[in-house]
CSV table of C-alpha atoms in Angstrom, one decimal:
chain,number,residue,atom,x,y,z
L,1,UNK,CA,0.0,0.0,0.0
L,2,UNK,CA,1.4,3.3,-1.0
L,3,UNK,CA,3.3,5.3,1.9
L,4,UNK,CA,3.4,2.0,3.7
L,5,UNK,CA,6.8,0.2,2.5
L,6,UNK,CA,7.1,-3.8,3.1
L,7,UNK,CA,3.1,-3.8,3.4
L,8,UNK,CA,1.2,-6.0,1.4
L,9,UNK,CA,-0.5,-4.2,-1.4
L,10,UNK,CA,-4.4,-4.0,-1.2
L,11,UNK,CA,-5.1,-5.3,-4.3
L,12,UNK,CA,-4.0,-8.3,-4.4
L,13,UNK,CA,-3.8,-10.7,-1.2
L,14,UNK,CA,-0.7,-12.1,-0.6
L,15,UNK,CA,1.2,-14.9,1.4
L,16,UNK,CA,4.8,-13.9,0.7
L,17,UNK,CA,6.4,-15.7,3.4
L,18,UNK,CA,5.3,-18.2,6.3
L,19,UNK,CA,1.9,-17.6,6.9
L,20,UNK,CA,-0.2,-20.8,8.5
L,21,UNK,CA,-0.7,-20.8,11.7
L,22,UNK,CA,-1.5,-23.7,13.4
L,23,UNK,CA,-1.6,-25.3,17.4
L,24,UNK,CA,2.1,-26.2,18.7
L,25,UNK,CA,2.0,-27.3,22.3
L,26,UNK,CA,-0.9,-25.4,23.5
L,27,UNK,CA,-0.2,-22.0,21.8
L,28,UNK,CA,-0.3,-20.5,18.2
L,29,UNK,CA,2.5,-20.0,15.9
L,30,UNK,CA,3.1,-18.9,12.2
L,31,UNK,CA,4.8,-21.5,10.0
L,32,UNK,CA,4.9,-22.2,6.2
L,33,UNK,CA,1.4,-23.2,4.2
L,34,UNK,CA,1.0,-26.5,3.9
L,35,UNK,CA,2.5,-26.8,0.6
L,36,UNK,CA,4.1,-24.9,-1.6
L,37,UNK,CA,1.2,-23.7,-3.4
L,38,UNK,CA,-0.1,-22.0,-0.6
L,39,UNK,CA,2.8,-19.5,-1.2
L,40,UNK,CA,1.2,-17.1,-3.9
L,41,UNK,CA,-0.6,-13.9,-4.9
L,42,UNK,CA,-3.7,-13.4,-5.8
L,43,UNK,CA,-6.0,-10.5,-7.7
L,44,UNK,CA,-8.6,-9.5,-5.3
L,45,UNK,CA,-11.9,-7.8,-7.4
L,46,UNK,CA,-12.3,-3.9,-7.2
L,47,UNK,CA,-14.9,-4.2,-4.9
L,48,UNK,CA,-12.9,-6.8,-2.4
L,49,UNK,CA,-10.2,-4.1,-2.6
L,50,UNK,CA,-11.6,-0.8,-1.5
L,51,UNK,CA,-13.0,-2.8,1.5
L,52,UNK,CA,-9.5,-4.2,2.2
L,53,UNK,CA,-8.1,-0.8,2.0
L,54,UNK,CA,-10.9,0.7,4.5
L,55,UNK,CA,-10.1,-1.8,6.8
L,56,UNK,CA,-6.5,-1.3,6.6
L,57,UNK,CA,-6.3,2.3,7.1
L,58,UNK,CA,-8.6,2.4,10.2
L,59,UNK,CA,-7.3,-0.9,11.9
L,60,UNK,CA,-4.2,-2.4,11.1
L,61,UNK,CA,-0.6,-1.8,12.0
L,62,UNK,CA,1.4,0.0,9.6
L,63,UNK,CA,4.4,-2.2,10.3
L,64,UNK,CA,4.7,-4.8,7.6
L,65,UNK,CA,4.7,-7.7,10.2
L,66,UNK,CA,1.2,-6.4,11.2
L,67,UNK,CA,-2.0,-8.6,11.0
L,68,UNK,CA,-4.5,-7.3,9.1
L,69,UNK,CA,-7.6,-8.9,11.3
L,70,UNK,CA,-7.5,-9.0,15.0
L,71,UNK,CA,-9.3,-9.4,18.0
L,72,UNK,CA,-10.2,-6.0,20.0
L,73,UNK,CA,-7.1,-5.8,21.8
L,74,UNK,CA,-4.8,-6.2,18.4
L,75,UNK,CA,-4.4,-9.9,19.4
L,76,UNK,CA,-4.8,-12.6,17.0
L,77,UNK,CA,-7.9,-14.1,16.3
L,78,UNK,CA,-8.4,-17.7,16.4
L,79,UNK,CA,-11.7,-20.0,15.2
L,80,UNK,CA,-13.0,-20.3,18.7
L,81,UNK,CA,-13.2,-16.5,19.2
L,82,UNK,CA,-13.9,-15.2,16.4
L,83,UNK,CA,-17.3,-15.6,16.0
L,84,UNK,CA,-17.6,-13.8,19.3
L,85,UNK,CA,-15.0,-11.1,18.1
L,86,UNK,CA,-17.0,-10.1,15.5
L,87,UNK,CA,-20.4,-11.0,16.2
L,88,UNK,CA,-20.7,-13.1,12.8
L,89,UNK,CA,-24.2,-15.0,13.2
L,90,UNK,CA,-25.7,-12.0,13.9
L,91,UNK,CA,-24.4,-9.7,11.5
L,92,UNK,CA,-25.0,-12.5,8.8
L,93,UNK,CA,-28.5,-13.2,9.8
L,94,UNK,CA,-29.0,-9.4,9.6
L,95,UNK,CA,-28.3,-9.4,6.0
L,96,UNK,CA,-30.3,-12.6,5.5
L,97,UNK,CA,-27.7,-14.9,5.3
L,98,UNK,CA,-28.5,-17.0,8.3
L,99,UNK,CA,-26.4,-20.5,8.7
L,100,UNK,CA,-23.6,-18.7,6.4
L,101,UNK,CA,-20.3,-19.7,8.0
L,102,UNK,CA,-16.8,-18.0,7.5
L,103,UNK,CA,-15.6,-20.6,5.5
L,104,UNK,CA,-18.4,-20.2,3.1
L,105,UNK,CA,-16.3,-16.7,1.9
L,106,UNK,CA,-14.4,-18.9,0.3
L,107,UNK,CA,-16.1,-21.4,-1.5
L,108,UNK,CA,-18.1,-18.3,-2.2
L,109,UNK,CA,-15.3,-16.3,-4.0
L,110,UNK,CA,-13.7,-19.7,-5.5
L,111,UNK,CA,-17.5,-20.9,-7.3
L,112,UNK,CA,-17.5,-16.5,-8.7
L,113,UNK,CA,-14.2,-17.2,-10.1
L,114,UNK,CA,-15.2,-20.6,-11.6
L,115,UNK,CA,-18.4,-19.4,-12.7
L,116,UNK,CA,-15.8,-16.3,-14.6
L,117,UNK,CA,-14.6,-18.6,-16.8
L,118,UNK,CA,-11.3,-19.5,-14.6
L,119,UNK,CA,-9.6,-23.2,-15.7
L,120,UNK,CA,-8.5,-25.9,-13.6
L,121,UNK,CA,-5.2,-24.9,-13.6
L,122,UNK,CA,-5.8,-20.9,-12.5
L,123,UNK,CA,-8.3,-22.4,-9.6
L,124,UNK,CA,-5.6,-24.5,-8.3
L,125,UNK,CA,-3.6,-21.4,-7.9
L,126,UNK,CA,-6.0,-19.2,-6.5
L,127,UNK,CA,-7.0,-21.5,-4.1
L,128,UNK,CA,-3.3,-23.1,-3.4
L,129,UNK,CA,-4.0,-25.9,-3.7
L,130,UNK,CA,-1.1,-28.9,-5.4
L,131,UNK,CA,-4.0,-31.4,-6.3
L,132,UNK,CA,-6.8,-31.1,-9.1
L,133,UNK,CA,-9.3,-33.2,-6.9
L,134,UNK,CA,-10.1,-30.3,-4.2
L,135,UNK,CA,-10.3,-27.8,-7.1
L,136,UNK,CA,-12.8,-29.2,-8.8
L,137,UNK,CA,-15.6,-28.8,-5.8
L,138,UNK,CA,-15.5,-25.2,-7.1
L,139,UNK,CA,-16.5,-26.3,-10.9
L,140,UNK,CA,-19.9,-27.5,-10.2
L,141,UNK,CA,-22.4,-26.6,-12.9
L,142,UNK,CA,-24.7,-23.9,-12.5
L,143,UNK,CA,-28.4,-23.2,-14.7
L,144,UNK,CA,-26.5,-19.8,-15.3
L,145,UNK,CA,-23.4,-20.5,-16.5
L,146,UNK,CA,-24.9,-23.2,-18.7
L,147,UNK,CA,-26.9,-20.4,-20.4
L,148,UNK,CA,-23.7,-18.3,-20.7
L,149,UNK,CA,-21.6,-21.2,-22.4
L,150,UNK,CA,-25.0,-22.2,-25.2
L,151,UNK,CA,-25.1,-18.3,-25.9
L,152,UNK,CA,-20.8,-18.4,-26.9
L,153,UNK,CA,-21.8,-21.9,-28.8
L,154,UNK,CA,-24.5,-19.7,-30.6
L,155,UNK,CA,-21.6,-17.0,-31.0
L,156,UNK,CA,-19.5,-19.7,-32.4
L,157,UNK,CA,-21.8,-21.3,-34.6
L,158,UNK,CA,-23.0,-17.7,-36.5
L,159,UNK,CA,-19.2,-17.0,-36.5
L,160,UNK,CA,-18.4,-19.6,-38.2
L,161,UNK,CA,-21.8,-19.4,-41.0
L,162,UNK,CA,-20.3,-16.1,-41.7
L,163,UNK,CA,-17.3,-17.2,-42.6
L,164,UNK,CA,-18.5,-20.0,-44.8
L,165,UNK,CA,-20.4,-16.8,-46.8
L,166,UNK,CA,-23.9,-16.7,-45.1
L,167,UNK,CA,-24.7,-20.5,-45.3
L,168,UNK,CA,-27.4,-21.7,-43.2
L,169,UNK,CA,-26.7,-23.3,-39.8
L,170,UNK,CA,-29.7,-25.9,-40.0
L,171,UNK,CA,-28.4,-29.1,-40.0
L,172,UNK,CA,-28.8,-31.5,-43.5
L,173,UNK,CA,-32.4,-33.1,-44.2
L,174,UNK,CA,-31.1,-35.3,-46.8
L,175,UNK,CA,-28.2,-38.3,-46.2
L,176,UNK,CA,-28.4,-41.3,-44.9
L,177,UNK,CA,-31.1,-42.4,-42.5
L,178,UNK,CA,-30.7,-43.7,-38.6
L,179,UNK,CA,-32.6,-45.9,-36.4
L,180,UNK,CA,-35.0,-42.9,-35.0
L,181,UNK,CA,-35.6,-41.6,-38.8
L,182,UNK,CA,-33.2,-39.0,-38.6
L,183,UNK,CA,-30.4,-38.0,-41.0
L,184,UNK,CA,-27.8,-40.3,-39.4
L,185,UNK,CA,-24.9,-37.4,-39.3
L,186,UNK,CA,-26.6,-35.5,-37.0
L,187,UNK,CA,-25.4,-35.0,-33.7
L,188,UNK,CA,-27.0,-36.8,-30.8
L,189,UNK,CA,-26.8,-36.1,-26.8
L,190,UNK,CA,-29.0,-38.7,-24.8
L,191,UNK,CA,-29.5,-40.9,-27.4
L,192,UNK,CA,-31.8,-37.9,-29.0
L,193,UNK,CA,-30.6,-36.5,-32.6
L,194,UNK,CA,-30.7,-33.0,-32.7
């Protein structure tokens, strides 16, 4: 962040050096992420940004060691306070979001970013994570991003008419003959020609 040398920059989030932290004989400490893909940097969106930055400014450290969420009296916050700390199951109930849990930030933000268009391979390091397996989770289909991906097939297919000089995009009536009575070149999902 400008005027603030060695501090991370707000818009991106970044684990540049040993960040998990994790019970050792009864007390916290910072260690490395669990592998090495937990060492990145990530592009936060606009909006995740100028929220960072508020909070920044008003109530973290400016010393680039400093955490940038903590507990009222600047001490670190761990999962069995926090929901205390900052009063989450009320404030999400409040915005109708009852039952929404901290963790589900993240599978919210990692589903937006699959939904974006984001492969396999850029999920896996967004998220940090070495395997494929977890990633996918975040890949599930949605009704809207089905829409989104038969409206660039459309694109596709009138792209491609064009080129061919205006031909039509119906599919042949006339060839050879399948089992249903269709023309047997036609595509088929289900078992269904098309």
């Amino acid at each position: 962040m400008a005027g603030r040398p060695g501090r991370c920059r707000p818009e991106v989030a970044s684990r540049p050096g040993p960040g998990r932290r994790g019970p050792l004989a009864g007390r916290l400490e910072f260690g490395p992420p669990k592998s090495v893909a937990g060492l990145r940097v990530v592009a936060l969106p606009a909006a995740a940004v100028e929220a960072l930055r508020a909070h920044m400014d008003e109530f973290a450290a400016a010393d680039a060691d400093a955490l940038v969420f903590t507990g009222d009296k600047g001490a670190l916050l761990r999962s069995g306070n926090f929901g205390r700390a900052v009063k989450w199951t009320r404030k999400v109930a409040s915005v109708g979001l009852a039952g929404f849990h901290f963790h589900d930030l993240r599978h919210t933000g990692n589903t937006l970013a699959a939904a974006s268009g984001a492969s396999t391979r850029e999920l896996m390091q967004r998220m940090g994570h070495a395997s494929m397996r977890a990633t996918l989770i975040y890949q599930h289909a949605t009704s809207e991003r089905d829409r989104e991906i038969a409206s660039a097939m459309d694109r596709r297919i009138a792209r491609q008419a064009r080129r061919k000089g205006g031909q039509s995009s119906e599919w042949p009536t006339d060839g050879p003959q399948d089992r249903s009575g269709g023309v047997a070149d036609r595509p088929r999902i289900g078992g269904c020609s098309l």
